[in-house]
Amino acid sequence: MDDLHDRLKAIEQEARKAAKEAAAQSIEAIRQVESRFLGKKGALTQIVRSVGKLPPEQRAEAGRLANDAKRLLTDVFATTRRGREAQAADEERREAAAYDPTLPGPVRPRGGVHPVTAVQWEVADVFERMGFIVETGPEMESEFNNFEALNVPSWHPARDIQDTFWLTNGLLLRTQTSSVQVRAMRKYGPPLRVVVPGRCFRNETVDASHETTFHQFEGFLVDRHISLASLKAFLQLMLREVFKRDVKIRIRPGYFPFVEPGLECDMSCLICGGVGCPTCKHEGWVEMGGSGMIHPNVLKHGGIDPHEYTGFAFGMGLTRLAMMKYGIADIRLINSGDLRGLIPPERLAGPALT
Ligand code: PHE
């Protein structure tokens, strides 16, 4: 009997130790240990079973000892399991309390706007401050607004200069933002100040300096006593605002059917400071665009009396302006999507890419 007592004591000790170790792991580990001792083939279960094979005079005593041990271990495992469960619930509660939904989320890298868009916004902003309305007009335009209203009838050779995407619905993709001139004149009447930023399209073979899609910025002002001097003053003011310094401009005669006289406008190359570089083809000047005094026929198409009113108009490409503003020396970068060359971080107009 002493022998049985010792064996039960040893099993009890072993079980307590194993239960404690399992408690550090998981509820499942505790269950496994429990079945190792109290399961069908468990160490203690086998002892309880063997009691029946003892001589009858020993059975009662042995049975009592074995059942006591069994009750004790059952208790030990139940307590261990409850302890572990309480601990797990506690951890969960602490984790839930540690989560703060009011904390800011992870910071995502932010992009900046494309240089052409940045310049467009800036130029539009300058003109808005000078009382100009920003009109966009449709990209799909009528032949009348894009050509005829602008003094370019169908037989006019100027149509060949602007190779056009004709659409099957009889309309076309506007080749110039000048298409909004007569629209705006009819919409607002004189006097008026309007700028038109927008995409234009020409059916060109794409190469290093030609694209089928490009961005223009148009401006026109119709009022009494408007002259070329007004035009030059507005352009110079715009450049000073956009570049934050005086930029030299050069005006030469140029032909556009919808202005008379017509001018070509250049600005001093800001990549080389005017001494000559590949960007300005070593001329020191880059083309800004065309301009001039609005042709009387255009005013008439817009319902404005050319004897009473005069006006100026200009149309410039935004690509070169963006290149000058952000120091982008190669035009091919503009549509490349290579942000390293396109948006030097220190020149970024929008929020920085991080
Ligand atoms: N629309 C002309 C072009 O695309 C530019 C221009 C605009 C010229 C206004 C004169 C006046 O080339």
XYZ file of N, CA, C and O in Angstrom, residues 185-313:
516
model
N -17.251 85.674 -76.666
C -17.796 86.980 -77.069
C -19.314 86.930 -77.107
O -20.000 87.838 -76.655
N -19.830 85.815 -77.654
C -21.288 85.689 -77.757
C -21.921 85.475 -76.389
O -23.040 85.892 -76.129
N -21.185 84.807 -75.526
C -21.733 84.487 -74.201
C -21.760 85.728 -73.299
O -22.746 85.971 -72.614
N -20.681 86.497 -73.293
C -20.573 87.595 -72.328
C -20.801 88.981 -72.939
O -21.188 89.902 -72.237
N -20.512 89.147 -74.224
C -20.624 90.480 -74.828
C -19.501 91.382 -74.337
O -18.836 91.082 -73.356
N -19.301 92.525 -75.033
C -18.194 93.410 -74.659
C -18.585 94.314 -73.496
O -19.777 94.593 -73.337
N -17.642 94.855 -72.720
C -16.227 94.491 -72.719
C -16.021 93.154 -72.011
O -16.820 92.796 -71.145
N -14.956 92.448 -72.357
C -14.725 91.172 -71.675
C -13.246 90.841 -71.568
O -12.434 91.308 -72.378
N -12.918 90.096 -70.544
C -11.550 89.611 -70.317
C -11.668 88.124 -70.016
O -12.281 87.740 -69.022
N -11.083 87.315 -70.874
C -11.248 85.862 -70.733
C -9.906 85.162 -70.922
O -9.109 85.576 -71.769
N -9.641 84.139 -70.112
C -8.508 83.259 -70.399
C -9.036 81.842 -70.568
O -10.048 81.468 -69.979
N -8.349 81.075 -71.414
C -8.779 79.709 -71.721
C -7.591 78.761 -71.632
O -6.777 78.691 -72.548
N -7.445 78.054 -70.526
C -6.433 77.012 -70.491
C -7.040 75.732 -71.059
O -8.225 75.479 -70.842
N -6.270 74.964 -71.813
C -6.893 73.733 -72.279
C -6.066 72.905 -73.233
O -5.050 73.347 -73.770
N -6.549 71.667 -73.435
C -5.871 70.735 -74.325
C -6.246 71.019 -75.768
O -7.394 71.323 -76.065
N -5.282 70.868 -76.639
C -5.533 71.006 -78.065
C -4.925 69.791 -78.764
O -4.078 69.097 -78.191
N -5.380 69.561 -79.989
C -4.975 68.333 -80.685
C -4.604 68.644 -82.132
O -5.318 69.384 -82.800
N -3.517 68.062 -82.567
C -3.186 68.194 -83.991
C -2.693 66.859 -84.522
O -1.979 66.135 -83.827
N -3.113 66.604 -85.731
C -2.816 65.330 -86.370
C -1.392 65.346 -86.930
O -1.182 65.450 -88.120
N -0.434 65.270 -86.038
C 0.973 65.374 -86.429
C 1.675 64.042 -86.248
O 1.258 63.222 -85.442
N 2.773 63.869 -86.955
C 3.619 62.722 -86.697
C 4.417 63.038 -85.435
O 5.041 64.085 -85.331
N 4.348 62.112 -84.481
C 5.003 62.382 -83.200
C 6.517 62.218 -83.329
O 6.998 61.230 -83.868
N 7.265 63.229 -82.893
C 8.723 63.089 -82.798
C 9.202 63.846 -81.567
O 8.397 64.215 -80.711
N 10.504 64.094 -81.469
C 11.061 64.655 -80.240
C 10.442 65.999 -79.859
O 10.393 66.340 -78.682
N 9.965 66.757 -80.840
C 9.405 68.060 -80.466
C 7.956 68.248 -80.933
O 7.433 69.349 -80.898
N 7.318 67.168 -81.385
C 5.911 67.267 -81.779
C 5.069 66.213 -81.091
O 5.454 65.056 -81.007
N 3.920 66.640 -80.611
C 2.972 65.735 -79.962
C 1.600 65.990 -80.561
O 1.314 67.099 -81.003
N 0.731 64.984 -80.545
C -0.615 65.210 -81.073
C -1.481 65.956 -80.057
O -2.461 66.584 -80.415
N -1.125 65.842 -78.775
C -1.905 66.501 -77.731
C -1.002 67.466 -76.982
O 0.098 67.100 -76.589
N -1.450 68.692 -76.813
C -0.636 69.670 -76.086
C -1.550 70.665 -75.378
O -2.767 70.659 -75.580
N -0.940 71.464 -74.546
C -1.735 72.381 -73.730
C -1.450 73.825 -74.108
O -0.303 74.226 -74.188
N -2.517 74.565 -74.337
C -2.367 75.978 -74.655
C -2.986 76.835 -73.567
O -3.786 76.361 -72.755
N -2.599 78.090 -73.590
C -3.226 79.054 -72.692
C -3.560 80.290 -73.520
O -2.686 80.965 -74.019
N -4.850 80.521 -73.678
C -5.337 81.617 -74.514
C -5.793 82.765 -73.616
O -6.255 82.528 -72.496
N -5.660 83.961 -74.101
C -6.206 85.103 -73.361
C -6.673 86.156 -74.353
O -6.070 86.323 -75.413
N -7.782 86.811 -74.045
C -8.194 87.935 -74.890
C -8.981 88.941 -74.072
O -9.611 88.616 -73.077
N -8.851 90.171 -74.542
C -9.485 91.275 -73.844
C -10.107 92.189 -74.890
O -9.442 92.573 -75.862
N -11.370 92.487 -74.732
C -12.061 93.376 -75.664
C -12.617 94.550 -74.869
O -13.323 94.355 -73.871
N -12.258 95.742 -75.291
C -12.751 96.930 -74.589
C -12.532 98.128 -75.503
O -12.073 97.979 -76.634
N -12.777 99.309 -74.993
C -12.472 100.506 -75.799
C -10.995 100.853 -75.592
O -10.432 100.613 -74.530
N -10.390 101.403 -76.629
C -9.012 101.917 -76.550
C -7.986 100.858 -76.168
O -7.096 101.108 -75.381
N -8.136 99.680 -76.697
C -7.134 98.642 -76.426
C -6.121 98.646 -77.566
O -6.483 98.753 -78.739
N -4.840 98.536 -77.210
C -3.794 98.574 -78.240
C -2.760 97.482 -77.982
O -2.851 96.752 -76.991
N -1.786 97.407 -78.855
C -0.709 96.436 -78.665
C 0.065 96.711 -77.376
O 0.621 95.802 -76.773
N 0.100 97.977 -76.984
C 0.797 98.324 -75.746
C 0.132 97.613 -74.556
O 0.817 97.124 -73.649
N -1.218 97.531 -74.585
C -1.923 96.833 -73.492
C -1.521 95.368 -73.471
O -1.257 94.789 -72.426
N -1.483 94.764 -74.676
C -1.110 93.360 -74.786
C 0.268 93.110 -74.167
O 0.448 92.205 -73.344
N 1.231 93.933 -74.553
C 2.595 93.742 -74.064
C 2.646 93.906 -72.544
O 3.306 93.134 -71.842
N 1.912 94.878 -72.044
C 1.907 95.127 -70.599
C 1.343 93.919 -69.839
O 1.914 93.488 -68.834
N 0.246 93.354 -70.349
C -0.359 92.199 -69.662
C 0.575 90.993 -69.675
O 0.720 90.295 -68.680
N 1.215 90.767 -70.838
C 2.114 89.609 -70.931
C 3.304 89.770 -69.982
O 3.701 88.822 -69.289
N 3.838 90.977 -69.954
C 5.003 91.210 -69.106
C 4.630 91.044 -67.621
O 5.368 90.444 -66.847
N 3.475 91.541 -67.275
C 2.996 91.444 -65.888
C 2.809 89.986 -65.492
O 3.215 89.550 -64.413
N 2.217 89.210 -66.430
C 1.995 87.791 -66.155
C 3.331 87.080 -65.914
O 3.489 86.332 -64.950
N 4.303 87.343 -66.785
C 5.601 86.678 -66.635
C 6.269 87.068 -65.315
O 6.878 86.231 -64.640
N 6.142 88.324 -64.944
C 6.765 88.756 -63.696
C 6.125 88.041 -62.503
O 6.795 87.627 -61.564
N 4.815 87.872 -62.555
C 4.118 87.191 -61.460
C 4.482 85.708 -61.385
O 4.695 85.161 -60.316
N 4.565 85.085 -62.559
C 4.827 83.645 -62.584
C 6.285 83.328 -62.247
O 6.574 82.361 -61.553
N 7.197 84.166 -62.734
C 8.626 83.871 -62.530
C 9.252 84.673 -61.393
O 10.421 84.497 -61.078
N 8.456 85.554 -60.795
C 8.896 86.349 -59.644
C 10.107 87.227 -59.978
O 10.947 87.494 -59.124
N 10.256 87.592 -61.222
C 11.299 88.551 -61.618
C 10.964 89.039 -63.019
O 10.103 88.459 -63.692
N 11.647 90.070 -63.461
C 11.381 90.575 -64.802
C 11.964 89.622 -65.839
O 13.120 89.224 -65.738
N 11.135 89.243 -66.784
C 11.589 88.367 -67.860
C 11.482 89.161 -69.154
O 10.462 89.779 -69.437
N 12.567 89.172 -69.919
C 12.552 89.937 -71.174
C 11.638 89.254 -72.184
O 11.657 88.015 -72.321
N 10.840 90.033 -72.898
C 10.085 89.446 -74.003
C 10.448 90.152 -75.307
O 10.848 91.309 -75.327
N 10.297 89.393 -76.390
C 10.626 89.927 -77.710
C 9.397 89.718 -78.584
O 8.773 88.653 -78.565
N 9.060 90.729 -79.339
C 7.885 90.659 -80.200
C 8.318 90.852 -81.646
O 9.080 91.759 -81.950
N 7.864 89.911 -82.511
C 8.186 90.001 -83.938
C 6.892 89.896 -84.722
O 5.920 89.343 -84.213
N 6.895 90.346 -85.952
C 5.685 90.173 -86.764
C 5.417 88.691 -86.988
O 6.362 87.901 -87.106
N 4.163 88.320 -87.004
C 3.814 86.922 -87.244
C 2.448 86.877 -87.895
O 1.668 87.826 -87.766
N 2.147 85.800 -88.599
C 0.856 85.767 -89.284
C -0.104 84.757 -88.653
O 0.193 83.569 -88.509
N -1.240 85.230 -88.254
C -2.366 84.398 -87.853
C -3.601 85.079 -88.433
O -3.757 86.290 -88.269
N -4.474 84.339 -89.127
C -5.594 84.972 -89.843
C -6.551 85.728 -88.926
O -7.284 86.588 -89.391
N -6.526 85.409 -87.621
C -7.521 86.010 -86.720
C -6.995 87.199 -85.929
O -7.665 87.692 -85.030
N -5.788 87.647 -86.239
C -5.281 88.876 -85.615
C -4.685 89.785 -86.694
O -4.167 89.318 -87.700
N -4.783 91.084 -86.449
C -4.210 92.052 -87.392
C -3.879 93.341 -86.656
O -4.802 94.003 -86.199
N -2.653 93.739 -86.461
C -1.462 92.982 -86.836
C -1.262 91.747 -85.959
O -1.755 91.688 -84.841
N -0.485 90.803 -86.500
C -0.202 89.575 -85.753
C 1.249 89.551 -85.299
O 2.131 90.093 -85.966
N 1.465 88.947 -84.163
C 2.814 88.936 -83.581
C 3.217 87.551 -83.105
O 2.372 86.749 -82.725
N 4.510 87.321 -83.137
C 5.072 86.153 -82.450
C 5.735 86.688 -81.186
O 6.420 87.711 -81.236
N 5.530 85.997 -80.064
C 6.145 86.439 -78.805
C 7.173 85.422 -78.351
O 6.901 84.221 -78.320
N 8.325 85.905 -77.981
C 9.366 85.041 -77.417
C 9.705 85.552 -76.033
O 9.513 86.729 -75.730
N 10.202 84.650 -75.198
C 10.730 85.101 -73.915
C 12.189 84.682 -73.804
O 12.619 83.705 -74.430
N 12.933 85.433 -73.044
C 14.341 85.135 -72.831
C 14.469 83.741 -72.213
O 13.729 83.394 -71.293
N 15.387 82.932 -72.748
C 15.529 81.556 -72.253
C 16.058 81.566 -70.814
O 17.127 82.116 -70.532
N 15.304 80.935 -69.933
C 15.707 80.964 -68.519
C 16.567 79.760 -68.145
O 17.052 79.651 -67.029
N 16.725 78.833 -69.094
C 17.608 77.691 -68.824
C 19.061 78.174 -68.879
O 19.883 77.842 -68.046
N 19.359 79.029 -69.894
C 20.747 79.496 -70.061
C 20.900 80.974 -69.725
O 21.989 81.531 -69.796
N 19.792 81.627 -69.395
C 19.867 83.057 -69.098
C 20.026 83.902 -70.354
O 20.446 85.061 -70.284
N 19.734 83.319 -71.500
C 19.738 84.113 -72.726
C 21.019 84.035 -73.538
O 21.129 84.654 -74.590
N 21.995 83.260 -73.053
C 23.256 83.191 -73.809
C 23.226 82.119 -74.894
O 24.066 82.127 -75.800
N 22.275 81.213 -74.836
C 22.184 80.173 -75.852
C 22.475 78.797 -75.289
O 23.467 78.610 -74.581
N 21.587 77.827 -75.554
C 21.760 76.451 -75.068
C 20.915 75.535 -75.949
O 20.161 76.025 -76.792
N 21.047 74.221 -75.812
C 20.256 73.341 -76.686
C 18.746 73.571 -76.558
O 18.008 73.437 -77.526
N 18.270 73.913 -75.348
C 16.831 74.100 -75.150
C 16.279 75.229 -76.030
O 15.193 75.119 -76.591
N 17.044 76.331 -76.178
C 16.563 77.455 -77.001
C 17.213 77.418 -78.387
O 17.224 78.416 -79.101
N 17.737 76.286 -78.755
C 18.418 76.103 -80.048
C 19.500 77.168 -80.226
O 19.695 77.700 -81.308
N 20.167 77.499 -79.141
C 21.291 78.452 -79.124
C 20.904 79.860 -79.553
O 21.725 80.613 -80.041
N 19.623 80.185 -79.377
C 19.182 81.519 -79.778
C 19.030 82.472 -78.606
O 18.952 83.685 -78.791
N 18.949 81.916 -77.402
C 18.747 82.775 -76.240
C 17.283 83.154 -76.020
O 16.927 83.758 -75.018
N 16.411 82.796 -76.967
C 14.981 83.098 -76.866
C 14.166 81.828 -77.078
O 14.572 80.972 -77.869
N 13.064 81.684 -76.370
C 12.157 80.576 -76.669
C 10.785 81.144 -77.052
O 10.342 82.154 -76.504
N 10.156 80.458 -78.008
C 8.848 80.894 -78.473
C 7.810 80.719 -77.382
O 7.686 79.652 -76.797
N 7.050 81.779 -77.131
C 5.938 81.658 -76.188
C 4.643 81.338 -76.914
O 3.850 80.536 -76.476
N 4.438 82.033 -78.047
C 3.211 81.792 -78.804
C 2.872 82.968 -79.681
O 3.705 83.856 -79.907
N 1.641 82.959 -80.184
C 1.202 84.019 -81.070
C 0.317 85.017 -80.351
O -0.235 84.720 -79.289
N 0.171 86.199 -80.972
C -0.716 87.198 -80.381
C -1.005 88.276 -81.408
O -0.525 88.220 -82.549
N -1.769 89.247 -81.015
C -2.059 90.349 -81.928
C -3.363 91.032 -81.567
O -3.982 90.716 -80.549
N -3.759 91.968 -82.431
C -5.034 92.649 -82.236
C -6.127 91.829 -82.938
O -5.968 91.464 -84.108
N -7.192 91.567 -82.231
C -8.256 90.703 -82.770
C -8.799 91.285 -84.091
O -9.134 92.463 -84.178
N -8.846 90.452 -85.110
C -9.302 90.852 -86.444
C -10.775 91.291 -86.386
O -11.581 90.647 -85.718
N -11.095 92.377 -87.105
C -12.491 92.865 -87.094
C -13.494 91.769 -87.469
O -14.606 91.732 -86.899
N -13.132 90.880 -88.369
C -14.069 89.809 -88.751
C -14.397 88.890 -87.577
O -15.499 88.351 -87.482
N -13.426 88.683 -86.720
C -13.647 87.814 -85.551
C -14.600 88.513 -84.574
O -15.540 87.903 -84.064
N -14.353 89.807 -84.355
C -15.251 90.564 -83.478
C -16.675 90.512 -84.029
O -17.638 90.300 -83.278
N -16.813 90.669 -85.331
C -18.150 90.631 -85.954
C -18.811 89.281 -85.719
O -19.986 89.205 -85.358
N -18.050 88.205 -85.902
C -18.608 86.865 -85.646
C -19.051 86.737 -84.197
O -19.972 85.991 -83.872
N -18.364 87.452 -83.315
C -18.721 87.406 -81.894
C -19.824 88.387 -81.539
O -20.152 88.558 -80.366
N -20.375 89.071 -82.547
C -21.459 90.008 -82.290
C -20.985 91.329 -81.704
O -21.737 92.026 -81.019
N -19.740 91.688 -81.962
C -19.190 92.921 -81.396
C -18.856 93.893 -82.531
O -18.301 93.487 -83.562
N -19.205 95.147 -82.354
C -18.956 96.169 -83.374
C -17.484 96.575 -83.354
O -17.024 97.192 -82.397
N -16.741 96.261 -84.428
C -15.300 96.557 -84.438
C -14.986 98.051 -84.507
O -13.846 98.446 -84.282
N -16.016 98.873 -84.813
C -15.767 100.313 -84.810
C -15.794 100.859 -83.394
O -15.193 101.882 -83.094
N -16.487 100.139 -82.546
C -16.616 100.612 -81.170
C -15.566 99.970 -80.260
O -15.030 100.601 -79.355
N -15.294 98.712 -80.538
C -14.395 97.979 -79.653
C -13.164 97.461 -80.386
O -13.230 97.146 -81.575
N -12.089 97.367 -79.656
C -10.912 96.652 -80.166
C -10.487 95.675 -79.070
O -10.946 95.740 -77.932
N -9.577 94.795 -79.431
C -9.141 93.826 -78.415
C -7.839 93.171 -78.806
O -7.439 93.203 -79.972
N -7.189 92.604 -77.839
C -6.005 91.808 -78.162
C -6.263 90.352 -77.810
O -7.171 90.042 -77.020
N -5.469 89.466 -78.414
C -5.564 88.041 -78.094
C -4.158 87.458 -78.113
O -3.292 87.943 -78.843
